[in-house]
Coordinates of C-alpha atoms and ligand atoms in Angstrom, one line a residue:
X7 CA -62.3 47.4 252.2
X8 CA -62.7 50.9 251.5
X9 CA -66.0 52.7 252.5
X10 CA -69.0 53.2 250.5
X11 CA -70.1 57.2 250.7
X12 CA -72.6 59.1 248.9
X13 CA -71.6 62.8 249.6
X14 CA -73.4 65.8 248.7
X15 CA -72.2 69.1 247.8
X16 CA -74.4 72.1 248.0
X17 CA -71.8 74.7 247.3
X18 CA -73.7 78.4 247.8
X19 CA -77.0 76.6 247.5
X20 CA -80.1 76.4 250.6
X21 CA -81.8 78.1 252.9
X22 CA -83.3 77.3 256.4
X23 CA -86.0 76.1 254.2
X24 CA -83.7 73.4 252.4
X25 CA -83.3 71.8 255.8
X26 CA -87.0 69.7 254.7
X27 CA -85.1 68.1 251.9
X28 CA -82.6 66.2 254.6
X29 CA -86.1 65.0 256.4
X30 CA -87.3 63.4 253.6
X31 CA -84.1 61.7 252.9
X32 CA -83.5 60.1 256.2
X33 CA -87.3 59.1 255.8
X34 CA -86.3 57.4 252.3
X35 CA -82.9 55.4 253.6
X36 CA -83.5 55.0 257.9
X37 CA -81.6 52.4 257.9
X38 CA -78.6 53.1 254.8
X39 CA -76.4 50.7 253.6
X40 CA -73.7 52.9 252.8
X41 CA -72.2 56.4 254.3
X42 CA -73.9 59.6 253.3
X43 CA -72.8 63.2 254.0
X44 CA -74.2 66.3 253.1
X45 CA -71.9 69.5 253.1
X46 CA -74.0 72.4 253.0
X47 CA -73.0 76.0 253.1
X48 CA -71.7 77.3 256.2
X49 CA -74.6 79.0 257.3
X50 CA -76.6 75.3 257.6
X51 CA -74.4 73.3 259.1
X52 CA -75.2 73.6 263.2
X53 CA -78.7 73.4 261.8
X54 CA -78.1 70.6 260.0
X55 CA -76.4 68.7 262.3
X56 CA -78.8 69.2 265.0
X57 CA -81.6 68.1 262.9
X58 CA -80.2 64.9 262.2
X59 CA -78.1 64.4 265.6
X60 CA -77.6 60.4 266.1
X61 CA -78.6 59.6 262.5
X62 CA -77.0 57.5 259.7
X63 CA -76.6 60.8 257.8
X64 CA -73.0 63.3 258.5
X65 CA -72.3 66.8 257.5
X66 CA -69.6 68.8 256.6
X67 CA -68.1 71.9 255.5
X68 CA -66.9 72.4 252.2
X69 CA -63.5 74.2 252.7
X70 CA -61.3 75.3 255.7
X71 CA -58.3 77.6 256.5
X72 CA -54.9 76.8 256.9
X73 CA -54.9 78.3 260.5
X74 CA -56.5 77.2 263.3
X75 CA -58.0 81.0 264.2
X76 CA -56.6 84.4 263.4
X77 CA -57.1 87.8 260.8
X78 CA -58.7 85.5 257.9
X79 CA -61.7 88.0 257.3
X80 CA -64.6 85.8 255.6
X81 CA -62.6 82.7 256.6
X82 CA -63.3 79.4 258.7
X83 CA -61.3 76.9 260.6
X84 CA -61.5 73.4 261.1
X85 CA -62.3 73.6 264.9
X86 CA -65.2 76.0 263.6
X87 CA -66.7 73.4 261.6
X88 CA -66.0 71.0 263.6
X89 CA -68.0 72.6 266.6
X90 CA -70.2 73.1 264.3
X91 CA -71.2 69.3 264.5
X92 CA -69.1 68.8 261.1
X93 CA -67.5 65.4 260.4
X94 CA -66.0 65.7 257.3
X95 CA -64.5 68.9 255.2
X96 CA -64.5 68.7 251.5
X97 CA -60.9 70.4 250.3
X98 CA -59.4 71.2 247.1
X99 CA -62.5 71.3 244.9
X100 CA -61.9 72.7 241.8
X101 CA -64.4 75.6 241.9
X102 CA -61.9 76.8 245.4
X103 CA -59.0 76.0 242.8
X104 CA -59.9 78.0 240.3
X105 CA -61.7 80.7 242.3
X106 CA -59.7 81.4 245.4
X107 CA -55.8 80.4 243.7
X108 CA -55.9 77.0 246.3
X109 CA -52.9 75.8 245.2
X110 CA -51.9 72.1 246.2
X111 CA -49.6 73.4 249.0
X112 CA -52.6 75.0 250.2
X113 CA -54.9 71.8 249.9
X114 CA -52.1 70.2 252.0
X115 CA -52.1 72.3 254.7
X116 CA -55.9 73.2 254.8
X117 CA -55.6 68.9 255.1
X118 CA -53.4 68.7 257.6
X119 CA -55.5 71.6 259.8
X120 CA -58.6 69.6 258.7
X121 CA -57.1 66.4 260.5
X122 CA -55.9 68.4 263.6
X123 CA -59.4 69.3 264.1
X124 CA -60.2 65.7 264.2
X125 CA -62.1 66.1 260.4
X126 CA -62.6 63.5 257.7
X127 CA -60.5 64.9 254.4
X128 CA -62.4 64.4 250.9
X129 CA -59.3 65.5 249.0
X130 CA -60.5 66.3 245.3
X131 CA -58.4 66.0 242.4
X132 CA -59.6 66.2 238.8
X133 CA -57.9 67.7 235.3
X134 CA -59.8 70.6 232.8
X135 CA -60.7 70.2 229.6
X136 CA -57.5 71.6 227.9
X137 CA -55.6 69.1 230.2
X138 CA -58.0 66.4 228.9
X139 CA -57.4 66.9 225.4
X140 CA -53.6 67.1 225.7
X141 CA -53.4 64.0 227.1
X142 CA -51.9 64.9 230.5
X143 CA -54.9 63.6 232.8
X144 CA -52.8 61.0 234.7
X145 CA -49.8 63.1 235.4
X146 CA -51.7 66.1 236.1
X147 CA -54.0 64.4 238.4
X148 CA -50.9 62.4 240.1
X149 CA -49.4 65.8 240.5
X150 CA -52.1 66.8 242.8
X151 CA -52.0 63.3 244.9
X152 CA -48.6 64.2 245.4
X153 CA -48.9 67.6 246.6
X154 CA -51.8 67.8 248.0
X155 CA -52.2 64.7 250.5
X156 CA -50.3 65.0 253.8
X157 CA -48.0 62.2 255.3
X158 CA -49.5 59.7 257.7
X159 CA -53.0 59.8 256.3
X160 CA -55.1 56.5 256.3
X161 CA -58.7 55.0 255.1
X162 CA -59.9 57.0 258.3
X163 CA -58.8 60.4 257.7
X164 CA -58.7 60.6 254.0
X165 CA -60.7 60.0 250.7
X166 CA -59.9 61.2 247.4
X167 CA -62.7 62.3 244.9
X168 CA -62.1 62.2 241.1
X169 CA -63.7 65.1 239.9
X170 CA -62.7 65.8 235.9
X171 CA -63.3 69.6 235.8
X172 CA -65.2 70.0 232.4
X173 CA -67.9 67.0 233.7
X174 CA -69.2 69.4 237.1
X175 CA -72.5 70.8 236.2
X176 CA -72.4 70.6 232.9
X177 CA -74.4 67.3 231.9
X178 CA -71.2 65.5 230.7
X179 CA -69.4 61.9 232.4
X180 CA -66.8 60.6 231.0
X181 CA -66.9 57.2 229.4
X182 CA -66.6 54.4 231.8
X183 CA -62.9 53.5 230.5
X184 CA -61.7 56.9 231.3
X185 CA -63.0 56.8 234.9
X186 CA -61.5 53.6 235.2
X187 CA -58.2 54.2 233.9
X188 CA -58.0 57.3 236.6
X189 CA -59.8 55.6 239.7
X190 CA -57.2 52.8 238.7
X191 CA -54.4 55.2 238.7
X192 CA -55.7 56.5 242.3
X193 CA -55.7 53.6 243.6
X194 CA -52.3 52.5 242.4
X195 CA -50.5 56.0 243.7
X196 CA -52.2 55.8 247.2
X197 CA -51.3 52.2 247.8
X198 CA -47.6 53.0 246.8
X199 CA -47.2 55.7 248.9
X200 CA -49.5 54.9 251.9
X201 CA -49.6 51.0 251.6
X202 CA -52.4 48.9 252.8
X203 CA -53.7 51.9 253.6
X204 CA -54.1 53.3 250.6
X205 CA -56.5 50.2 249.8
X206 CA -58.6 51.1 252.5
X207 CA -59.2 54.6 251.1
X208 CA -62.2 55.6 249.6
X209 CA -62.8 57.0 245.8
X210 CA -65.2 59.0 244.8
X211 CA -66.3 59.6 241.6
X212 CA -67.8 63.4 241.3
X213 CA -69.3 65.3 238.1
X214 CA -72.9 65.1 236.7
X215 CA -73.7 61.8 238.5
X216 CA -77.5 61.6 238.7
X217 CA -80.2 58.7 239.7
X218 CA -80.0 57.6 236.0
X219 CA -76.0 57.1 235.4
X220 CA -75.1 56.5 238.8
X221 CA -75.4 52.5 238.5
X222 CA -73.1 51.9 236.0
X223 CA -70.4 54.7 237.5
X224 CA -70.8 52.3 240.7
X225 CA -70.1 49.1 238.7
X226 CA -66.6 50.5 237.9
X227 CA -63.5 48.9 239.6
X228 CA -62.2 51.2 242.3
X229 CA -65.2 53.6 242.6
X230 CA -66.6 53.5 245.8
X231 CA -69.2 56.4 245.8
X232 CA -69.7 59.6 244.5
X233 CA -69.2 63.5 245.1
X234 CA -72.5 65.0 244.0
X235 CA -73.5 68.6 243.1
X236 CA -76.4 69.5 241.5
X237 CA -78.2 66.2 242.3
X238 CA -77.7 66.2 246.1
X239 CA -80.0 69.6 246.5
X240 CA -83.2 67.1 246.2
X241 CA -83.6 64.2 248.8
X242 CA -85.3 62.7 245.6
X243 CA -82.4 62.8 243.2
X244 CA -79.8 61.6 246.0
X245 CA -81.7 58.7 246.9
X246 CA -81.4 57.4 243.8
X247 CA -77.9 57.7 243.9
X248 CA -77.9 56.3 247.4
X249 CA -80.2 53.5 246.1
X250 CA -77.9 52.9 243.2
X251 CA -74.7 52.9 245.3
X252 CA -76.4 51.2 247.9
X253 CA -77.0 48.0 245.2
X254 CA -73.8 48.4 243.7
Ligands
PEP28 C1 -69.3 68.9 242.4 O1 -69.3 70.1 242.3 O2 -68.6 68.3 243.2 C2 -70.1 68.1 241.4 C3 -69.8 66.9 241.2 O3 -71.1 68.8 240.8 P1 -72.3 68.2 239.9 O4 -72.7 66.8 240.5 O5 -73.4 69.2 239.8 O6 -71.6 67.9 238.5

């Protein structure tokens, strides 16, 4: 059975300061039911994970290079993070897609590093708007499956994240048939091409999921968790979404 994770994403967000808000959550879920990882900004993460050191609660970084160390000015590894006391490494979100050219090649072998480095992958995939309206959502979201997920990969190493580009920060979810039609299509593509395996993958669901939607995006076939932005910056917010995912 695949994992249940609540993962946060706090993308150029916190301080030192923000570190409280991790406090409180660990004081709201001591004992969790299901996974939770916060990926903070660079900066946090040692922090972080010494705070929370033996806890229920991992961190992780939310992007890594291709190479293991060299001339990559403003760049950092895998091995970095995971010294860092990083778990997990988010990859191909679509704000490093569109803002930094990560093409799927790229995912693949910041993935492949990733793994090296003894990190969990959450591999996001997701179409825009324009792709949305032209109808191309499974194909283009296949497309990056394809390309982007390294061979050998197994419910250990890997979990995908759905994220439909125009439904990040912007208040909108798609209805519940969409995200089941695509978390159906996830599932179908990883099990062809990784097996039993890809059964034993997780799926995320990730964009606009707050305390008040986040029980019936659980209910949904195939959706074994969620990605959250804006909602994961307040242990209040993402323990509701724990609690929901945690009853789901
Ligand atoms: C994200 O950036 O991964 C995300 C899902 O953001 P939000 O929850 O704020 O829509």
């Amino acid at each position: 059975m695949p994992r249940k994770l609540a993962a946060g994403n706090w993308k150029m967000n916190g301080d030192g300061a923000s570190l409280a808000e991790i406090d409180a959550l660990l004081a709201a879920h001591p004992a969790p039911g299901v996974d939770i990882l916060i990926c903070p900004p660079a900066t946090l993460i040692e922090r972080m994970a010494r705070r929370i050191a033996g806890g229920p609660v991992a961190v992780g970084g939310q992007t890594c290079h291709t190479a293991a160390s060299g001339a990559h000015t403003g760049d950092i590894s895998a091995a970095m993070l995971a010294e860092a006391g990083a778990s997990h490494v988010i990859l191909g979100h679509s704000e490093r897609r569109a803002d930094h050219g990560e093409s799927n090649e790229t995912i693949r072998a910041q993935a492949e590093a990733a793994m090296a480095a003894g990190l969990h992958v959450i591999l996001c995939v997701g179409e825009t708007e324009a792709e949305r309206d032209a109808d191309v959502t499974l194909e283009v979201v296949g497309g990056q499956l394809a390309g982007s997920i390294p061979d050998g990969v197994t419910g250990a190493t890997l979990t995908v994240a759905y994220e439909p580009v125009w439904a990040i920060g912007t208040g909108r979810v798609p209805e519940i048939a969409q995200i089941a039609q695509v978390h159906d299509a996830i599932r179908a593509a990883l099990v062809d091409r990784f097996g039993p395996e890809g059964g034993a993958m997780s799926i995320l669901y990730g964009g606009s999921v707050k305390p008040g939607n986040a029980a019936e995006i659980f209910a949904i076939a195939n959706v074994d968790g969620a990605l959250v932005g804006g909602a994961s910056l307040k242990a209040a917010d993402f323990s509701g979404i724990i609690a929901a995912l945690e009853a789901a």
